[in-house]
XYZ file of C-alpha atoms in Angstrom:
347
model
C -2.913 -4.924 -9.852
C 0.814 -5.150 -10.560
C 2.042 -1.788 -9.387
C 4.913 -0.017 -11.144
C 6.491 0.480 -7.731
C 6.984 -3.295 -7.511
C 9.851 -2.942 -9.996
C 12.032 -0.048 -8.822
C 15.413 -1.272 -10.020
C 14.969 -1.637 -13.787
C 17.009 0.627 -16.017
C 17.144 2.438 -19.330
C 14.634 2.444 -22.153
C 13.337 -1.008 -21.177
C 12.595 0.366 -17.725
C 10.569 3.244 -19.135
C 8.612 1.051 -21.551
C 7.747 -1.532 -18.921
C 6.647 1.071 -16.387
C 4.331 2.702 -18.924
C 2.827 -0.697 -19.688
C 2.368 -1.552 -16.004
C 0.639 1.754 -15.374
C -1.980 0.851 -17.977
C -2.822 -2.613 -16.631
C -6.268 -3.193 -15.053
C -6.823 -4.146 -11.434
C -6.246 -7.716 -10.304
C -7.428 -9.291 -7.044
C -5.078 -8.799 -4.087
C -4.331 -12.514 -3.796
C -2.527 -12.359 -7.141
C 1.219 -12.733 -6.877
C 3.120 -9.647 -5.809
C 6.434 -9.820 -7.615
C 9.524 -8.971 -5.533
C 10.759 -5.399 -5.724
C 14.111 -6.498 -7.176
C 12.779 -9.065 -9.609
C 13.813 -8.629 -13.244
C 11.036 -8.804 -15.830
C 11.864 -11.255 -18.611
C 8.547 -11.589 -20.416
C 6.757 -9.083 -22.605
C 3.726 -7.394 -21.049
C 0.553 -6.748 -23.016
C -0.946 -3.300 -22.447
C -4.589 -2.907 -21.486
C -6.811 0.162 -21.289
C -7.572 1.682 -17.899
C -10.999 3.199 -17.445
C -10.679 6.683 -16.009
C -13.137 8.480 -13.778
C -13.918 12.190 -13.724
C -11.839 14.821 -11.959
C -14.556 16.887 -10.279
C -15.677 16.062 -6.757
C -18.459 17.186 -4.499
C -17.407 19.296 -1.550
C -17.859 17.738 1.882
C -18.503 19.308 5.265
C -16.614 16.510 7.040
C -13.847 17.893 9.260
C -10.410 17.619 7.708
C -9.078 15.918 10.836
C -11.073 12.809 9.964
C -8.277 11.892 7.555
C -6.138 10.638 10.417
C -8.779 7.964 11.066
C -8.184 6.271 7.696
C -11.907 6.158 6.990
C -11.340 4.711 3.524
C -8.932 1.982 4.504
C -10.017 0.580 7.854
C -13.351 -1.170 8.170
C -14.647 -1.113 11.737
C -11.900 1.172 13.009
C -10.765 0.803 16.610
C -10.500 4.326 18.019
C -8.092 3.219 20.766
C -5.789 1.720 18.146
C -5.789 4.950 16.197
C -5.392 7.235 19.180
C -2.515 5.214 20.666
C -0.477 4.425 17.566
C -1.438 6.839 14.778
C 1.103 9.645 14.419
C -0.362 12.991 13.322
C 2.284 15.651 12.583
C 1.832 19.220 13.741
C 0.259 21.484 11.085
C 2.861 22.387 8.478
C 5.487 20.063 9.974
C 5.264 17.401 7.269
C 4.830 19.350 4.037
C 6.642 19.775 0.734
C 5.627 21.852 -2.270
C 6.618 22.866 -5.768
C 5.267 25.599 -8.024
C 1.993 23.708 -8.637
C 1.172 21.479 -5.672
C 1.584 21.267 -1.899
C 1.652 17.795 -0.277
C 1.042 17.352 3.450
C 1.128 14.111 5.446
C -1.939 14.055 7.701
C -1.245 10.832 9.583
C 0.764 7.629 9.598
C 0.116 4.217 11.124
C 3.022 1.802 10.715
C 3.715 -1.599 12.233
C 7.362 -2.615 11.975
C 6.722 -6.134 13.312
C 4.463 -7.108 10.408
C 6.098 -4.612 8.062
C 2.929 -2.851 6.866
C 1.631 0.694 7.061
C -1.064 3.256 6.275
C -0.627 6.903 5.358
C -3.072 9.713 4.632
C -2.139 12.835 2.707
C -3.605 16.106 1.509
C -2.564 17.403 -1.925
C -3.433 21.026 -2.698
C -3.501 22.558 -6.186
C -1.827 25.927 -5.627
C -2.776 27.281 -9.059
C -6.501 26.699 -8.510
C -6.971 25.567 -12.122
C -8.817 22.358 -11.162
C -6.249 20.095 -12.860
C -5.728 16.952 -10.799
C -2.208 15.529 -11.351
C -3.418 11.918 -11.542
C -6.516 10.004 -12.548
C -8.636 7.356 -10.868
C -9.230 3.863 -12.171
C -12.763 2.584 -12.458
C -13.324 -0.620 -10.531
C -14.088 -3.534 -12.850
C -17.540 -5.039 -12.385
C -16.205 -8.423 -11.222
C -14.508 -6.730 -8.258
C -17.468 -4.597 -7.173
C -18.189 -6.949 -4.312
C -18.644 -5.968 -0.628
C -16.245 -8.767 0.343
C -13.483 -7.190 -1.756
C -12.661 -4.149 0.324
C -10.254 -2.434 -2.060
C -12.730 -2.954 -4.920
C -14.933 -0.249 -3.410
C -12.224 2.423 -3.604
C -10.985 4.697 -6.407
C -7.296 4.034 -6.958
C -4.961 6.840 -8.018
C -3.188 6.057 -11.304
C -0.858 7.904 -13.670
C -1.413 7.120 -17.332
C 0.345 9.959 -19.165
C 3.389 12.160 -18.860
C 3.179 14.899 -16.277
C 0.930 12.974 -13.902
C 1.927 11.982 -10.366
C 2.113 8.621 -8.654
C 2.520 8.323 -4.885
C 5.009 6.006 -3.197
C 6.617 5.320 0.160
C 10.392 4.909 -0.078
C 13.184 4.265 2.401
C 16.739 5.507 2.759
C 19.874 3.631 1.879
C 19.775 1.966 -1.544
C 16.662 4.001 -2.316
C 14.223 1.174 -1.743
C 10.594 1.396 -2.780
C 7.638 0.017 -0.877
C 4.860 -1.716 -2.747
C 1.555 0.041 -2.238
C -1.783 1.415 -3.391
C -3.201 4.909 -2.948
C -6.902 5.783 -3.064
C -8.737 9.083 -3.522
C -11.339 9.998 -0.914
C -13.943 11.417 -3.267
C -16.280 12.417 -0.411
C -13.753 14.918 0.942
C -11.925 16.009 -2.211
C -12.793 19.086 -4.245
C -11.566 20.476 -7.569
C -8.310 21.737 -6.035
C -7.934 19.746 -2.809
C -7.355 16.005 -2.915
C -7.455 13.727 0.132
C -5.694 10.421 -0.399
C -5.073 7.329 1.731
C -2.524 4.640 1.004
C -1.494 1.170 2.153
C 2.165 0.167 1.786
C 4.585 -2.713 2.456
C 8.393 -2.327 2.443
C 10.425 -4.952 0.621
C 12.280 -7.766 2.332
C 15.514 -5.764 2.392
C 14.026 -3.056 4.605
C 15.903 -2.711 7.913
C 13.910 -1.924 11.051
C 14.207 1.712 12.005
C 15.165 2.945 8.538
C 13.416 6.286 7.884
C 10.530 6.302 5.430
C 9.458 9.060 3.038
C 6.233 9.768 1.190
C 7.052 10.931 -2.332
C 5.209 12.026 -5.435
C 6.884 11.136 -8.735
C 6.203 12.610 -12.155
C 5.738 10.307 -15.111
C 7.824 11.141 -18.165
C 10.751 12.606 -16.211
C 13.591 10.468 -14.877
C 16.419 10.591 -12.395
C 19.346 8.229 -11.884
C 20.750 6.850 -8.630
C 24.074 5.587 -7.355
C 26.452 4.831 -10.218
C 23.822 5.785 -12.773
C 22.703 2.223 -13.502
C 19.330 2.659 -11.742
C 16.625 5.140 -12.651
C 13.179 6.040 -11.354
C 10.483 8.522 -12.194
C 11.491 11.990 -11.001
C 10.623 12.762 -7.386
C 8.882 16.149 -7.325
C 7.580 16.119 -3.731
C 9.258 14.440 -0.746
C 7.977 14.381 2.861
C 9.885 12.442 5.571
C 7.453 10.393 7.641
C 7.522 10.846 11.427
C 8.831 8.221 13.810
C 6.322 5.523 14.655
C 4.836 4.267 17.863
C 5.677 0.564 18.195
C 2.506 -1.486 17.890
C 1.766 -4.689 19.841
C 1.796 -7.973 17.941
C 1.335 -11.725 18.362
C 3.539 -14.437 16.870
C 3.794 -18.193 16.512
C 6.444 -19.852 18.679
C 8.850 -20.098 15.740
C 8.242 -16.500 14.654
C 7.049 -17.576 11.206
C 3.689 -15.789 11.534
C 3.311 -12.274 12.910
C -0.080 -10.623 13.420
C -0.841 -7.048 14.434
C -4.063 -5.076 14.281
C -3.231 -3.792 10.800
C -0.917 -6.409 9.322
C -0.076 -10.068 8.809
C 3.327 -11.447 7.791
C 3.926 -15.109 6.974
C 7.317 -16.705 6.263
C 7.987 -20.253 5.100
C 10.612 -22.484 3.580
C 10.986 -21.885 -0.112
C 9.194 -24.184 -2.531
C 8.574 -24.441 -6.263
C 5.510 -22.203 -5.939
C 5.883 -18.879 -4.134
C 4.198 -18.650 -0.743
C 1.665 -15.964 -1.604
C 0.341 -18.169 -4.412
C 0.083 -21.219 -2.133
C -2.201 -19.459 0.340
C -5.864 -20.001 -0.532
C -7.516 -18.987 2.738
C -6.528 -16.951 5.792
C -8.642 -16.411 8.903
C -7.984 -14.982 12.357
C -9.464 -17.314 14.967
C -10.778 -15.718 18.158
C -10.804 -17.281 21.626
C -14.582 -17.661 21.444
C -14.156 -19.924 18.402
C -15.322 -17.442 15.762
C -13.216 -16.652 12.732
C -12.570 -13.369 10.968
C -11.775 -14.019 7.311
C -8.790 -12.195 5.858
C -9.001 -13.785 2.434
C -10.761 -16.751 0.891
C -10.216 -17.474 -2.780
C -13.134 -19.922 -2.956
C -15.709 -17.346 -1.831
C -13.843 -14.392 -3.362
C -13.553 -12.650 -0.001
C -10.622 -10.252 0.349
C -10.496 -8.206 3.542
C -7.065 -6.901 2.630
C -5.934 -3.535 1.288
C -2.665 -4.640 -0.261
C -0.564 -7.813 -0.420
C 3.007 -8.457 -1.495
C 5.225 -11.526 -1.712
C 8.993 -11.784 -1.985
C 11.468 -14.608 -1.681
C 14.432 -16.507 -3.061
C 14.064 -15.203 -6.609
C 15.017 -11.752 -5.318
C 17.765 -12.901 -2.973
C 15.923 -13.055 0.367
C 16.407 -15.803 2.932
C 12.730 -16.679 3.407
C 9.667 -16.860 1.195
C 7.354 -14.208 2.654
C 3.786 -12.986 2.163
C 2.668 -9.717 3.784
C -0.856 -8.276 3.989
C -2.279 -4.910 5.025
C -5.537 -5.769 6.797
C -8.788 -3.910 6.192
C -10.296 -4.762 9.575
C -9.018 -4.238 13.091
C -9.579 -6.366 16.194
C -8.446 -6.712 19.791
C -5.311 -8.863 19.920
C -6.273 -10.025 23.415
C -9.206 -11.877 21.827
C -7.054 -13.671 19.231
C -6.154 -17.349 19.553
C -4.608 -18.333 16.220
C -4.192 -17.708 12.513
C -5.699 -20.352 10.224
C -3.891 -20.917 6.908
C -5.451 -23.254 4.351
C -7.278 -25.077 7.157
C -4.276 -25.449 9.489
C -4.390 -23.595 12.806
C -1.267 -21.817 14.076
C -1.512 -20.706 17.751
C -0.328 -17.187 18.548
C 0.915 -15.520 21.722
C 2.320 -12.151 22.762
C-alpha cells in the first residue's frame, strides 16, 4: 500500500486532495515500490474503495504486558532479543492525551544500523463512547496467504475527517518515517485499542535524532517552517525513549546491513530503482539452509514494511530497507542472497 506518510512534504490544496486519495487506496504487496518521502507526485491518482471492518472487539484475558513482545509483528520471536533490546518505558512515562484519547507507548525496538523499528502503543477512549478514531482495512483475498505476513493483520486506516493516523516522525525538518500500524483485535475492546507498528525513517534521517510517535487528525492541517509545508494536525505526540544499540552484520563494503529485525541494501543508481530490481531475498545460514525474506515468484513476503529511496529524492545511494517479520541468531548467519547472488556477511 502507498502510505500517505510517504509524501510528507506536499503543500496546499493539491496536498490535501492527494492525501485523501492515498488514504483510500487498497493494499499492495510489500515488494511494490516505496516512493521516497520527498518525491513530488506528478501523475493523477485514481481513488479506490477501502473495505472497512467492524469497530467492536472481543475482550481478552491476555496480560497487557504482552504488547512489548510485538506478538502481531514478529513471527518466531526471540525472547533474548526482546529482553536485551526492547525498551519499555515506566508506566505513565511515555503518554500524551487530549480531551478524547490517551496514547501510551508500551515498547520500542529500533535498529539504527539497518534503519528500521517496531513500536507498540495503547490508545484509550477517555469518553467511553465506543467510538474508535480510525478504521481497519479488510485484507484482499489475493493477499490472505500464510507466506504474506502482513496480509494476516488488520491495518489501521483513516478514511474520513476526524479520524486518526499513526506515524513516527523525527526532529529537525520534521521528517516522517514510512510505516504501517496494525490493530491487535485479540486484545482490543470497545474503548481500549492495542496497536503495533513497523516504521522506516527516510534517507535523510541522521543517527541519534530523536523520534516521536504521533497521532494526526484527518481534515485538520498545520504548517511548518516558512509555511510552505503542511501536514495533518498532530493531536497526540509521545517522544520515544532512547534505544539500545542492536548488533548487526555487514558486507565488507557496507552495502548490505542485516540485523535481527531489519535489512538495508544500497547500490549504485540505475534506470530502475533498487527496490524494484530485487526479486528474491534470503538469509543464508552457516548450515546451508536459507530463510526467505521475500520471493516474488512464489509470492512469499516475510516482511512487515519496505521502503525505497534514491537519486530522485536527492540521496547519494539507491537504497531498499525492510522490516523483517522473523528473527534469527546472527551468529548462525553466513550471507544474504539477492536475486541468486550470495553476499557474505561478518560482524
